[in-house]
Amino acid sequence: MIKKVDQDNKDVTNSQQLSFDGLSVISLLDEIIKDASNNEINSVKHLKTEKLEDIYSKINELVEELVVEYGIDPQEIDVDDINHEVTKLALVEIIGNKNLIQTSKVSKQQGLASQKGQFGISFNVGGSGVNAATVEMKMELKSDEKIEYYDTVVQDAIGTLMDQNGGSNVSISPAQIYRKMAGLEPGEKVSSNCEKEIIESVDKMRWTRAWIDFKEQAGKHKSLSIGLEEATLEGALVQADKLTAKIGGHQKMVYYFYRPPLSYIYSQRVNQIATVESKLLETSGVGQKDVGSKTRRNTKEFICLKHFLAKEIEFMKYQKNKGQPYESRRKYETIFQTIGAENITDKQMRRLREDVDFILSLWVERAYIKEYEVYKKGRAYAGVKIYL
């Protein structure tokens, strides 16, 4: 922790904020925290950026002020701790034009595992025959909630931001997570309601205990180069501290992430992470000729829909590149159930079909796919067929 100095007895105690009577120290510290928290730091390895180096030089000025003006023993000032705490508050506007998406079966089975609780689930991965392997998974939540598809999208955004930060621990705001999910540019305004949805999701996953055992998969699939000691994951689904800092008179909440989400780590280890261009997910300001001047707000449902379609297309492309046959059709029923749109009215169904048309027509224009068409079962619209 950053250390707080009691001016009466010079004792040093733990605190998350330094407090002094000297205006020069208060002003300097405020400048440090403001720089760390409010400025965009455009870097992959933020600990080595010019901006943070400037911040650290100011920390050195602060230490000198404490020693010279206040007579504090330099040995009582833990500079490493101060650096660490300021870094935790440093909001890095991580610049990256990619979104990483889990495609593993573990990521897809999180909802079911969270419903089963301590009883857990097991399922096969790796195909059939000698390559088939069993993965076991448990998830225990503090309440009757479950892990939903939206939570998986949040996991992918966290994993992407951490990866683009060089894999280091990093402070990330709810707004940054939302921007990455929605394909927005750094600094674009995010509503308080959208931030609230992110906070609810991250907090739920922070309190979810997860366990993933894939030793059999690691043993059978030697090409993964996973040691058996690496094939069991256990802990919080998302491991993060929730920090609140008073900066410029306003309260700012950030999460300090210690590692990627547990399911994301599994997906990384088994090489089941797809990469898409972030601009593909940007739909809030685009008008298409086949939908007039309409655009789409990035609601939870619409974000999930974009994410799911991108994941399915990436899986199809993977199979095609491997020379494997692939199913080009996706049923509306499967799409909508997966993203949590169940028991919907006919009007809601029509709107969701229009959303699918909007996304796919946009992706045709952006050359992500060649074409798509709606197919029927009998007289009813059944799904879409996607051409790569």
mmCIF file of C-alpha atoms in Angstrom:
data_model
loop_
_atom_site.group_PDB
_atom_site.id
_atom_site.type_symbol
_atom_site.label_atom_id
_atom_site.label_comp_id
_atom_site.label_asym_id
_atom_site.label_seq_id
_atom_site.Cartn_x
_atom_site.Cartn_y
_atom_site.Cartn_z
ATOM 1 C CA MET A 1 0.000 0.000 0.000
ATOM 2 C CA ILE A 2 0.980 3.630 -0.351
ATOM 3 C CA LYS A 3 2.166 4.850 3.026
ATOM 4 C CA LYS A 4 0.514 7.611 5.008
ATOM 5 C CA VAL A 5 2.641 9.719 7.324
ATOM 6 C CA ASP A 6 1.266 10.909 10.669
ATOM 7 C CA GLN A 7 2.869 14.329 11.216
ATOM 8 C CA ASP A 8 2.612 14.158 15.029
ATOM 9 C CA ASN A 9 4.626 11.019 15.593
ATOM 10 C CA LYS A 10 6.112 10.289 12.162
ATOM 11 C CA ASP A 11 4.636 6.769 12.262
ATOM 12 C CA VAL A 12 4.036 5.180 8.891
ATOM 13 C CA THR A 13 0.771 3.288 8.366
ATOM 14 C CA ASN A 14 -0.946 1.636 5.419
ATOM 15 C CA SER A 15 -3.470 3.563 3.398
ATOM 16 C CA GLN A 16 -4.688 3.864 -0.166
ATOM 17 C CA GLN A 17 -4.108 7.615 -0.157
ATOM 18 C CA LEU A 18 -1.302 9.893 0.997
ATOM 19 C CA SER A 19 -2.374 12.789 3.212
ATOM 20 C CA PHE A 20 -0.254 15.800 4.193
ATOM 21 C CA ASP A 21 -0.694 19.378 5.390
ATOM 22 C CA GLY A 22 1.899 20.735 2.968
ATOM 23 C CA LEU A 23 0.235 22.181 -0.118
ATOM 24 C CA SER A 24 3.255 21.411 -2.302
ATOM 25 C CA VAL A 25 3.039 17.698 -1.469
ATOM 26 C CA ILE A 26 -0.736 17.575 -1.907
ATOM 27 C CA SER A 27 -0.468 19.374 -5.238
ATOM 28 C CA LEU A 28 2.320 17.113 -6.451
ATOM 29 C CA LEU A 29 0.539 13.933 -5.417
ATOM 30 C CA ASP A 30 -2.685 15.130 -7.038
ATOM 31 C CA GLU A 31 -0.747 15.735 -10.252
ATOM 32 C CA ILE A 32 0.733 12.242 -10.099
ATOM 33 C CA ILE A 33 -2.605 10.515 -9.547
ATOM 34 C CA LYS A 34 -4.340 12.693 -12.141
ATOM 35 C CA ASP A 35 -1.694 11.820 -14.728
ATOM 36 C CA ALA A 36 -1.891 8.152 -13.835
ATOM 37 C CA SER A 37 -5.672 7.953 -13.931
ATOM 38 C CA ASN A 38 -6.942 10.425 -16.518
ATOM 39 C CA ASN A 39 -4.382 10.442 -19.319
ATOM 40 C CA GLU A 40 -4.423 7.960 -22.145
ATOM 41 C CA ILE A 41 -1.209 5.971 -22.262
ATOM 42 C CA ASN A 42 -0.806 4.511 -25.725
ATOM 43 C CA SER A 43 1.399 1.499 -25.271
ATOM 44 C CA VAL A 44 1.481 -2.254 -25.145
ATOM 45 C CA LYS A 45 3.905 -2.469 -22.216
ATOM 46 C CA HIS A 46 2.578 0.418 -20.165
ATOM 47 C CA LEU A 47 5.210 0.103 -17.438
ATOM 48 C CA LYS A 48 7.816 1.262 -19.933
ATOM 49 C CA THR A 49 5.908 4.169 -21.470
ATOM 50 C CA GLU A 50 7.211 7.683 -21.594
ATOM 51 C CA LYS A 51 4.074 8.874 -19.787
ATOM 52 C CA LEU A 52 4.522 6.577 -16.807
ATOM 53 C CA GLU A 53 8.232 7.303 -16.710
ATOM 54 C CA ASP A 54 7.236 10.942 -16.309
ATOM 55 C CA ILE A 55 4.846 9.938 -13.526
ATOM 56 C CA TYR A 56 7.581 7.982 -11.766
ATOM 57 C CA SER A 57 9.936 10.964 -11.980
ATOM 58 C CA LYS A 58 7.273 12.979 -10.156
ATOM 59 C CA ILE A 59 7.101 10.256 -7.520
ATOM 60 C CA ASN A 60 10.820 10.758 -7.004
ATOM 61 C CA GLU A 61 10.150 14.480 -6.538
ATOM 62 C CA LEU A 62 7.514 13.566 -3.960
ATOM 63 C CA VAL A 63 9.949 11.353 -2.063
ATOM 64 C CA GLU A 64 12.546 14.137 -2.073
ATOM 65 C CA GLU A 65 9.929 16.568 -0.738
ATOM 66 C CA LEU A 66 9.068 14.172 2.095
ATOM 67 C CA VAL A 67 12.711 13.825 3.066
ATOM 68 C CA VAL A 68 13.798 17.461 2.732
ATOM 69 C CA GLU A 69 10.700 19.344 3.882
ATOM 70 C CA TYR A 70 9.257 16.885 6.400
ATOM 71 C CA GLY A 71 12.356 15.148 7.699
ATOM 72 C CA ILE A 72 11.039 11.681 6.936
ATOM 73 C CA ASP A 73 13.636 8.927 7.032
ATOM 74 C CA PRO A 74 14.078 7.734 3.409
ATOM 75 C CA GLN A 75 14.136 4.132 4.661
ATOM 76 C CA GLU A 76 10.554 4.580 5.888
ATOM 77 C CA ILE A 77 9.332 5.431 2.391
ATOM 78 C CA ASP A 78 8.590 2.372 0.278
ATOM 79 C CA VAL A 79 9.024 3.745 -3.238
ATOM 80 C CA ASP A 80 8.303 0.361 -4.843
ATOM 81 C CA ASP A 81 4.963 0.232 -3.046
ATOM 82 C CA ILE A 82 4.127 3.761 -4.161
ATOM 83 C CA ASN A 83 5.028 2.880 -7.748
ATOM 84 C CA HIS A 84 2.902 -0.270 -7.558
ATOM 85 C CA GLU A 85 -0.149 1.524 -6.181
ATOM 86 C CA VAL A 86 0.062 4.363 -8.690
ATOM 87 C CA THR A 87 0.418 1.818 -11.488
ATOM 88 C CA LYS A 88 -2.745 0.083 -10.256
ATOM 89 C CA LEU A 89 -4.573 3.395 -10.607
ATOM 90 C CA ALA A 90 -3.066 4.104 -14.020
ATOM 91 C CA LEU A 91 -5.830 3.673 -16.561
ATOM 92 C CA VAL A 92 -4.089 2.542 -19.706
ATOM 93 C CA GLU A 93 -6.162 3.225 -22.811
ATOM 94 C CA ILE A 94 -4.856 0.080 -24.422
ATOM 95 C CA ILE A 95 -4.643 0.490 -28.154
ATOM 96 C CA GLY A 96 -5.339 -2.589 -30.236
ATOM 97 C CA ASN A 97 -7.298 -3.244 -33.424
ATOM 98 C CA LYS A 98 -8.096 -6.890 -32.671
ATOM 99 C CA ASN A 99 -10.666 -8.709 -30.568
ATOM 100 C CA LEU A 100 -9.814 -12.165 -29.251
ATOM 101 C CA ILE A 101 -12.699 -14.622 -28.905
ATOM 102 C CA GLN A 102 -12.805 -17.957 -27.090
ATOM 103 C CA THR A 103 -13.997 -20.798 -29.307
ATOM 104 C CA SER A 104 -13.410 -23.666 -26.861
ATOM 105 C CA LYS A 105 -16.106 -26.019 -25.650
ATOM 106 C CA VAL A 106 -15.249 -25.006 -22.078
ATOM 107 C CA SER A 107 -16.209 -21.406 -22.839
ATOM 108 C CA LYS A 108 -19.496 -22.589 -24.345
ATOM 109 C CA GLN A 109 -20.353 -24.868 -21.396
ATOM 110 C CA GLN A 110 -19.948 -22.251 -18.656
ATOM 111 C CA GLY A 111 -23.671 -21.580 -18.400
ATOM 112 C CA LEU A 112 -24.512 -25.251 -17.840
ATOM 113 C CA ALA A 113 -21.625 -25.708 -15.404
ATOM 114 C CA SER A 114 -22.768 -22.716 -13.359
ATOM 115 C CA GLN A 115 -26.270 -24.202 -13.133
ATOM 116 C CA LYS A 116 -24.939 -27.567 -11.921
ATOM 117 C CA GLY A 117 -22.831 -25.947 -9.194
ATOM 118 C CA GLN A 118 -20.723 -28.276 -7.047
ATOM 119 C CA PHE A 119 -21.954 -31.339 -8.972
ATOM 120 C CA GLY A 120 -20.171 -30.115 -12.086
ATOM 121 C CA ILE A 121 -20.313 -31.398 -15.638
ATOM 122 C CA SER A 122 -18.084 -33.453 -17.926
ATOM 123 C CA PHE A 123 -17.964 -33.484 -21.710
ATOM 124 C CA ASN A 124 -15.864 -34.813 -24.566
ATOM 125 C CA VAL A 125 -13.455 -32.719 -26.622
ATOM 126 C CA GLY A 126 -11.082 -33.564 -29.460
ATOM 127 C CA GLY A 127 -13.441 -35.496 -31.693
ATOM 128 C CA SER A 128 -14.118 -39.228 -31.549
ATOM 129 C CA GLY A 129 -12.076 -42.384 -31.296
ATOM 130 C CA VAL A 130 -8.621 -42.338 -29.745
ATOM 131 C CA ASN A 131 -8.500 -38.518 -29.755
ATOM 132 C CA ALA A 132 -11.610 -38.133 -27.615
ATOM 133 C CA ALA A 133 -10.882 -36.766 -24.151
ATOM 134 C CA THR A 134 -13.023 -35.831 -21.177
ATOM 135 C CA VAL A 135 -12.931 -32.398 -19.585
ATOM 136 C CA GLU A 136 -14.508 -31.831 -16.172
ATOM 137 C CA MET A 137 -15.723 -28.450 -14.993
ATOM 138 C CA LYS A 138 -17.420 -27.000 -11.911
ATOM 139 C CA MET A 139 -18.627 -23.499 -11.140
ATOM 140 C CA GLU A 140 -20.101 -22.298 -7.876
ATOM 141 C CA LEU A 141 -21.815 -18.920 -7.639
ATOM 142 C CA LYS A 142 -22.776 -17.089 -4.479
ATOM 143 C CA SER A 143 -26.385 -16.726 -5.634
ATOM 144 C CA ASP A 144 -28.892 -18.382 -7.944
ATOM 145 C CA GLU A 145 -27.414 -16.539 -10.916
ATOM 146 C CA LYS A 146 -25.664 -18.317 -13.760
ATOM 147 C CA ILE A 147 -22.915 -17.474 -16.206
ATOM 148 C CA GLU A 148 -24.600 -16.095 -19.318
ATOM 149 C CA TYR A 149 -23.353 -15.541 -22.848
ATOM 150 C CA TYR A 150 -22.861 -11.845 -22.082
ATOM 151 C CA ASP A 151 -20.404 -12.822 -19.335
ATOM 152 C CA THR A 152 -18.370 -14.773 -21.890
ATOM 153 C CA VAL A 153 -18.199 -11.657 -24.080
ATOM 154 C CA VAL A 154 -16.964 -9.691 -21.049
ATOM 155 C CA GLN A 155 -14.324 -12.392 -20.432
ATOM 156 C CA ASP A 156 -13.091 -12.062 -24.006
ATOM 157 C CA ALA A 157 -12.815 -8.275 -23.714
ATOM 158 C CA ILE A 158 -10.805 -8.594 -20.484
ATOM 159 C CA GLY A 159 -8.565 -11.248 -22.031
ATOM 160 C CA THR A 160 -8.038 -9.131 -25.154
ATOM 161 C CA LEU A 161 -7.133 -6.007 -23.185
ATOM 162 C CA MET A 162 -4.718 -7.934 -20.975
ATOM 163 C CA ASP A 163 -3.131 -9.579 -24.017
ATOM 164 C CA GLN A 164 -2.725 -6.199 -25.728
ATOM 165 C CA ASN A 165 -1.110 -4.954 -22.533
ATOM 166 C CA GLY A 166 1.570 -7.599 -22.944
ATOM 167 C CA GLY A 167 -0.087 -10.067 -20.573
ATOM 168 C CA SER A 168 0.754 -7.917 -17.551
ATOM 169 C CA ASN A 169 -1.472 -7.118 -14.601
ATOM 170 C CA VAL A 170 -3.411 -4.000 -15.481
ATOM 171 C CA SER A 171 -6.123 -1.621 -14.291
ATOM 172 C CA ILE A 172 -9.102 -1.509 -16.643
ATOM 173 C CA SER A 173 -12.251 0.563 -16.291
ATOM 174 C CA PRO A 174 -15.754 -0.783 -17.032
ATOM 175 C CA ALA A 175 -15.949 1.711 -19.914
ATOM 176 C CA GLN A 176 -12.810 0.252 -21.497
ATOM 177 C CA ILE A 177 -14.268 -3.256 -21.314
ATOM 178 C CA TYR A 178 -17.494 -2.065 -22.932
ATOM 179 C CA ARG A 179 -15.663 -0.240 -25.733
ATOM 180 C CA LYS A 180 -13.675 -3.359 -26.579
ATOM 181 C CA MET A 181 -16.833 -5.493 -26.632
ATOM 182 C CA ALA A 182 -18.716 -3.037 -28.847
ATOM 183 C CA GLY A 183 -15.820 -2.232 -31.192
ATOM 184 C CA LEU A 184 -15.767 1.441 -30.168
ATOM 185 C CA GLU A 185 -12.797 3.773 -30.402
ATOM 186 C CA PRO A 186 -10.799 4.670 -27.259
ATOM 187 C CA GLY A 187 -12.370 7.584 -25.446
ATOM 188 C CA GLU A 188 -15.863 7.179 -26.912
ATOM 189 C CA LYS A 189 -18.533 7.982 -24.342
ATOM 190 C CA VAL A 190 -20.102 5.050 -22.514
ATOM 191 C CA SER A 191 -23.398 5.455 -20.671
ATOM 192 C CA SER A 192 -23.672 4.788 -16.953
ATOM 193 C CA ASN A 193 -26.194 2.003 -17.651
ATOM 194 C CA CYS A 194 -23.725 0.207 -19.916
ATOM 195 C CA GLU A 195 -20.987 0.562 -17.299
ATOM 196 C CA LYS A 196 -23.383 -0.806 -14.683
ATOM 197 C CA GLU A 197 -23.989 -3.925 -16.787
ATOM 198 C CA ILE A 198 -20.236 -4.502 -17.039
ATOM 199 C CA ILE A 199 -19.785 -4.053 -13.285
ATOM 200 C CA GLU A 200 -22.585 -6.524 -12.526
ATOM 201 C CA SER A 201 -21.000 -9.097 -14.826
ATOM 202 C CA VAL A 202 -17.430 -8.690 -13.544
ATOM 203 C CA ASP A 203 -18.526 -8.704 -9.900
ATOM 204 C CA LYS A 204 -20.558 -11.871 -10.447
ATOM 205 C CA MET A 205 -17.530 -13.606 -11.976
ATOM 206 C CA ARG A 206 -15.208 -12.344 -9.225
ATOM 207 C CA TRP A 207 -17.383 -14.261 -6.756
ATOM 208 C CA THR A 208 -17.691 -17.373 -8.927
ATOM 209 C CA ARG A 209 -15.413 -20.248 -7.959
ATOM 210 C CA ALA A 210 -14.382 -22.336 -10.970
ATOM 211 C CA TRP A 211 -12.486 -25.591 -11.493
ATOM 212 C CA ILE A 212 -11.406 -26.998 -14.880
ATOM 213 C CA ASP A 213 -9.658 -30.373 -15.188
ATOM 214 C CA PHE A 214 -8.321 -31.169 -18.666
ATOM 215 C CA LYS A 215 -5.521 -33.601 -17.787
ATOM 216 C CA GLU A 216 -6.897 -36.273 -20.111
ATOM 217 C CA GLN A 217 -6.938 -33.802 -23.004
ATOM 218 C CA ALA A 218 -3.363 -32.723 -22.224
ATOM 219 C CA GLY A 219 -2.245 -36.351 -22.048
ATOM 220 C CA LYS A 220 -3.821 -37.412 -25.336
ATOM 221 C CA HIS A 221 -3.132 -34.278 -27.370
ATOM 222 C CA LYS A 222 0.655 -34.095 -27.167
ATOM 223 C CA SER A 223 0.807 -31.353 -29.811
ATOM 224 C CA LEU A 224 -0.617 -28.927 -27.239
ATOM 225 C CA SER A 225 2.609 -29.298 -25.204
ATOM 226 C CA ILE A 226 0.716 -28.961 -21.921
ATOM 227 C CA GLY A 227 2.203 -30.592 -18.847
ATOM 228 C CA LEU A 228 -0.206 -32.436 -16.584
ATOM 229 C CA GLU A 229 0.629 -29.997 -13.793
ATOM 230 C CA GLU A 230 -0.718 -27.196 -16.038
ATOM 231 C CA ALA A 231 -3.921 -29.037 -16.910
ATOM 232 C CA THR A 232 -5.949 -28.144 -13.829
ATOM 233 C CA LEU A 233 -7.220 -24.607 -13.286
ATOM 234 C CA GLU A 234 -8.901 -23.523 -10.071
ATOM 235 C CA GLY A 235 -9.845 -20.189 -8.556
ATOM 236 C CA ALA A 236 -12.083 -17.193 -9.101
ATOM 237 C CA LEU A 237 -13.496 -17.109 -12.614
ATOM 238 C CA VAL A 238 -12.212 -13.522 -12.758
ATOM 239 C CA GLN A 239 -9.443 -12.496 -10.356
ATOM 240 C CA ALA A 240 -9.488 -8.750 -9.812
ATOM 241 C CA ASP A 241 -9.456 -6.082 -7.128
ATOM 242 C CA LYS A 242 -12.070 -3.355 -7.231
ATOM 243 C CA LEU A 243 -10.480 0.033 -6.589
ATOM 244 C CA THR A 244 -12.109 3.405 -6.074
ATOM 245 C CA ALA A 245 -10.069 6.583 -6.289
ATOM 246 C CA LYS A 246 -11.109 10.206 -5.799
ATOM 247 C CA ILE A 247 -9.593 11.997 -8.738
ATOM 248 C CA GLY A 248 -10.301 15.597 -9.685
ATOM 249 C CA GLY A 249 -13.214 15.630 -7.265
ATOM 250 C CA HIS A 250 -14.875 12.606 -8.870
ATOM 251 C CA GLN A 251 -15.023 8.966 -7.837
ATOM 252 C CA LYS A 252 -13.550 6.632 -10.437
ATOM 253 C CA MET A 253 -13.857 2.866 -10.164
ATOM 254 C CA VAL A 254 -11.417 0.520 -11.887
ATOM 255 C CA TYR A 255 -10.623 -3.180 -11.745
ATOM 256 C CA TYR A 256 -7.050 -4.336 -11.249
ATOM 257 C CA PHE A 257 -6.809 -7.688 -13.041
ATOM 258 C CA TYR A 258 -4.191 -10.202 -11.921
ATOM 259 C CA ARG A 259 -4.724 -12.687 -14.755
ATOM 260 C CA PRO A 260 -7.152 -13.392 -17.612
ATOM 261 C CA PRO A 261 -10.466 -15.139 -16.799
ATOM 262 C CA LEU A 262 -10.067 -18.845 -16.016
ATOM 263 C CA SER A 263 -11.992 -20.070 -19.064
ATOM 264 C CA TYR A 264 -9.918 -17.737 -21.244
ATOM 265 C CA ILE A 265 -6.690 -19.222 -19.845
ATOM 266 C CA TYR A 266 -7.936 -22.710 -20.761
ATOM 267 C CA SER A 267 -8.838 -21.557 -24.280
ATOM 268 C CA GLN A 268 -5.357 -20.058 -24.669
ATOM 269 C CA ARG A 269 -3.634 -23.253 -23.549
ATOM 270 C CA VAL A 270 -5.536 -25.417 -26.014
ATOM 271 C CA ASN A 271 -5.100 -22.871 -28.850
ATOM 272 C CA GLN A 272 -8.802 -22.149 -29.192
ATOM 273 C CA ILE A 273 -8.797 -18.364 -29.430
ATOM 274 C CA ALA A 274 -9.980 -16.682 -32.633
ATOM 275 C CA THR A 275 -8.966 -13.190 -33.737
ATOM 276 C CA VAL A 276 -11.264 -10.688 -35.453
ATOM 277 C CA GLU A 277 -10.789 -7.078 -36.485
ATOM 278 C CA SER A 278 -12.306 -4.754 -33.892
ATOM 279 C CA LYS A 279 -13.786 -2.570 -36.646
ATOM 280 C CA LEU A 280 -16.061 -5.477 -37.635
ATOM 281 C CA LEU A 281 -17.883 -5.034 -34.340
ATOM 282 C CA GLU A 282 -18.428 -1.280 -34.807
ATOM 283 C CA THR A 283 -22.035 -0.872 -35.909
ATOM 284 C CA SER A 284 -23.362 2.129 -34.009
ATOM 285 C CA GLY A 285 -22.695 4.691 -36.740
ATOM 286 C CA VAL A 286 -23.095 2.765 -39.963
ATOM 287 C CA GLY A 287 -26.007 3.068 -42.393
ATOM 288 C CA GLN A 288 -26.590 0.313 -44.949
ATOM 289 C CA LYS A 289 -28.517 0.635 -48.195
ATOM 290 C CA ASP A 290 -30.638 -2.425 -47.388
ATOM 291 C CA VAL A 291 -31.631 -1.079 -43.979
ATOM 292 C CA GLY A 292 -31.968 2.589 -44.904
ATOM 293 C CA SER A 293 -30.397 5.052 -42.512
ATOM 294 C CA LYS A 294 -30.815 2.825 -39.464
ATOM 295 C CA THR A 295 -28.007 2.071 -37.068
ATOM 296 C CA ARG A 296 -27.888 -0.254 -34.089
ATOM 297 C CA ARG A 297 -27.374 0.605 -30.444
ATOM 298 C CA ASN A 298 -24.966 -1.666 -28.629
ATOM 299 C CA THR A 299 -27.410 -3.289 -26.243
ATOM 300 C CA LYS A 300 -26.399 -6.408 -24.330
ATOM 301 C CA GLU A 301 -28.378 -8.536 -26.754
ATOM 302 C CA PHE A 302 -26.914 -6.919 -29.867
ATOM 303 C CA ILE A 303 -23.332 -7.145 -28.576
ATOM 304 C CA CYS A 304 -23.889 -10.855 -27.877
ATOM 305 C CA LEU A 305 -25.339 -11.349 -31.351
ATOM 306 C CA LYS A 306 -22.294 -9.788 -33.065
ATOM 307 C CA HIS A 307 -19.944 -11.806 -30.880
ATOM 308 C CA PHE A 308 -21.724 -15.105 -31.534
ATOM 309 C CA LEU A 309 -21.879 -14.632 -35.306
ATOM 310 C CA ALA A 310 -18.188 -13.690 -35.429
ATOM 311 C CA LYS A 311 -17.305 -16.768 -33.362
ATOM 312 C CA GLU A 312 -19.286 -19.060 -35.668
ATOM 313 C CA ILE A 313 -17.764 -17.549 -38.813
ATOM 314 C CA GLU A 314 -14.254 -17.894 -37.386
ATOM 315 C CA PHE A 315 -14.947 -21.570 -36.630
ATOM 316 C CA MET A 316 -16.182 -22.076 -40.194
ATOM 317 C CA LYS A 317 -13.040 -20.380 -41.555
ATOM 318 C CA TYR A 318 -10.862 -22.581 -39.352
ATOM 319 C CA GLN A 319 -12.505 -25.724 -40.732
ATOM 320 C CA LYS A 320 -12.229 -24.443 -44.310
ATOM 321 C CA ASN A 321 -8.522 -23.632 -43.905
ATOM 322 C CA LYS A 322 -7.944 -27.147 -42.553
ATOM 323 C CA GLY A 323 -9.617 -28.596 -45.643
ATOM 324 C CA GLN A 324 -12.459 -29.922 -43.509
ATOM 325 C CA PRO A 325 -16.141 -29.878 -44.473
ATOM 326 C CA TYR A 326 -18.111 -27.287 -42.554
ATOM 327 C CA GLU A 327 -21.747 -26.475 -41.967
ATOM 328 C CA SER A 328 -22.532 -23.063 -43.472
ATOM 329 C CA ARG A 329 -26.041 -22.816 -42.035
ATOM 330 C CA ARG A 330 -26.917 -21.408 -38.646
ATOM 331 C CA LYS A 331 -30.420 -21.796 -37.255
ATOM 332 C CA TYR A 332 -32.155 -18.738 -35.839
ATOM 333 C CA GLU A 333 -33.373 -20.862 -32.942
ATOM 334 C CA THR A 334 -29.810 -21.848 -31.975
ATOM 335 C CA ILE A 335 -28.482 -18.309 -32.373
ATOM 336 C CA PHE A 336 -31.156 -16.719 -30.224
ATOM 337 C CA GLN A 337 -31.135 -19.395 -27.517
ATOM 338 C CA THR A 338 -27.356 -19.159 -27.202
ATOM 339 C CA ILE A 339 -27.369 -15.408 -26.589
ATOM 340 C CA GLY A 340 -30.178 -15.773 -24.053
ATOM 341 C CA ALA A 341 -33.112 -14.585 -26.179
ATOM 342 C CA GLU A 342 -35.595 -17.303 -25.237
ATOM 343 C CA ASN A 343 -39.406 -17.300 -25.021
ATOM 344 C CA ILE A 344 -39.567 -14.272 -27.294
ATOM 345 C CA THR A 345 -42.592 -12.863 -29.119
ATOM 346 C CA ASP A 346 -43.043 -12.872 -32.891
ATOM 347 C CA LYS A 347 -42.226 -9.154 -32.925
ATOM 348 C CA GLN A 348 -38.986 -9.735 -31.024
ATOM 349 C CA MET A 349 -38.139 -12.612 -33.367
ATOM 350 C CA ARG A 350 -38.562 -10.338 -36.408
ATOM 351 C CA ARG A 351 -36.346 -7.685 -34.836
ATOM 352 C CA LEU A 352 -33.620 -10.229 -34.090
ATOM 353 C CA ARG A 353 -33.754 -11.530 -37.673
ATOM 354 C CA GLU A 354 -33.395 -7.937 -38.875
ATOM 355 C CA ASP A 355 -30.381 -7.543 -36.582
ATOM 356 C CA VAL A 356 -28.780 -10.650 -38.085
ATOM 357 C CA ASP A 357 -29.410 -9.238 -41.580
ATOM 358 C CA PHE A 358 -27.897 -5.906 -40.545
ATOM 359 C CA ILE A 359 -24.718 -7.497 -39.184
ATOM 360 C CA LEU A 360 -24.166 -9.926 -42.048
ATOM 361 C CA SER A 361 -24.871 -7.341 -44.773
ATOM 362 C CA LEU A 362 -22.357 -5.041 -43.096
ATOM 363 C CA TRP A 363 -19.783 -7.832 -42.994
ATOM 364 C CA VAL A 364 -20.329 -8.529 -46.695
ATOM 365 C CA GLU A 365 -19.551 -4.871 -47.407
ATOM 366 C CA ARG A 366 -16.449 -5.091 -45.214
ATOM 367 C CA ALA A 367 -15.340 -8.249 -47.053
ATOM 368 C CA TYR A 368 -15.448 -10.419 -43.935
ATOM 369 C CA ILE A 369 -17.785 -12.865 -45.695
ATOM 370 C CA LYS A 370 -18.693 -13.221 -49.369
ATOM 371 C CA GLU A 371 -22.449 -13.430 -49.045
ATOM 372 C CA TYR A 372 -25.294 -14.831 -47.004
ATOM 373 C CA GLU A 373 -28.877 -15.831 -47.593
ATOM 374 C CA VAL A 374 -31.901 -16.603 -45.465
ATOM 375 C CA TYR A 375 -33.242 -20.137 -45.791
ATOM 376 C CA LYS A 376 -36.655 -21.523 -44.871
ATOM 377 C CA LYS A 377 -38.020 -24.687 -43.356
ATOM 378 C CA GLY A 378 -41.418 -25.083 -44.915
ATOM 379 C CA ARG A 379 -42.900 -21.585 -44.991
ATOM 380 C CA ALA A 380 -41.034 -20.323 -41.924
ATOM 381 C CA TYR A 381 -37.707 -18.512 -41.873
ATOM 382 C CA ALA A 382 -35.306 -20.996 -40.284
ATOM 383 C CA GLY A 383 -31.850 -19.433 -40.396
ATOM 384 C CA VAL A 384 -29.019 -18.051 -42.490
ATOM 385 C CA LYS A 385 -26.527 -19.671 -44.833
ATOM 386 C CA ILE A 386 -23.128 -17.963 -44.812
ATOM 387 C CA TYR A 387 -20.700 -18.064 -47.741
ATOM 388 C CA LEU A 388 -17.010 -17.548 -47.018
#
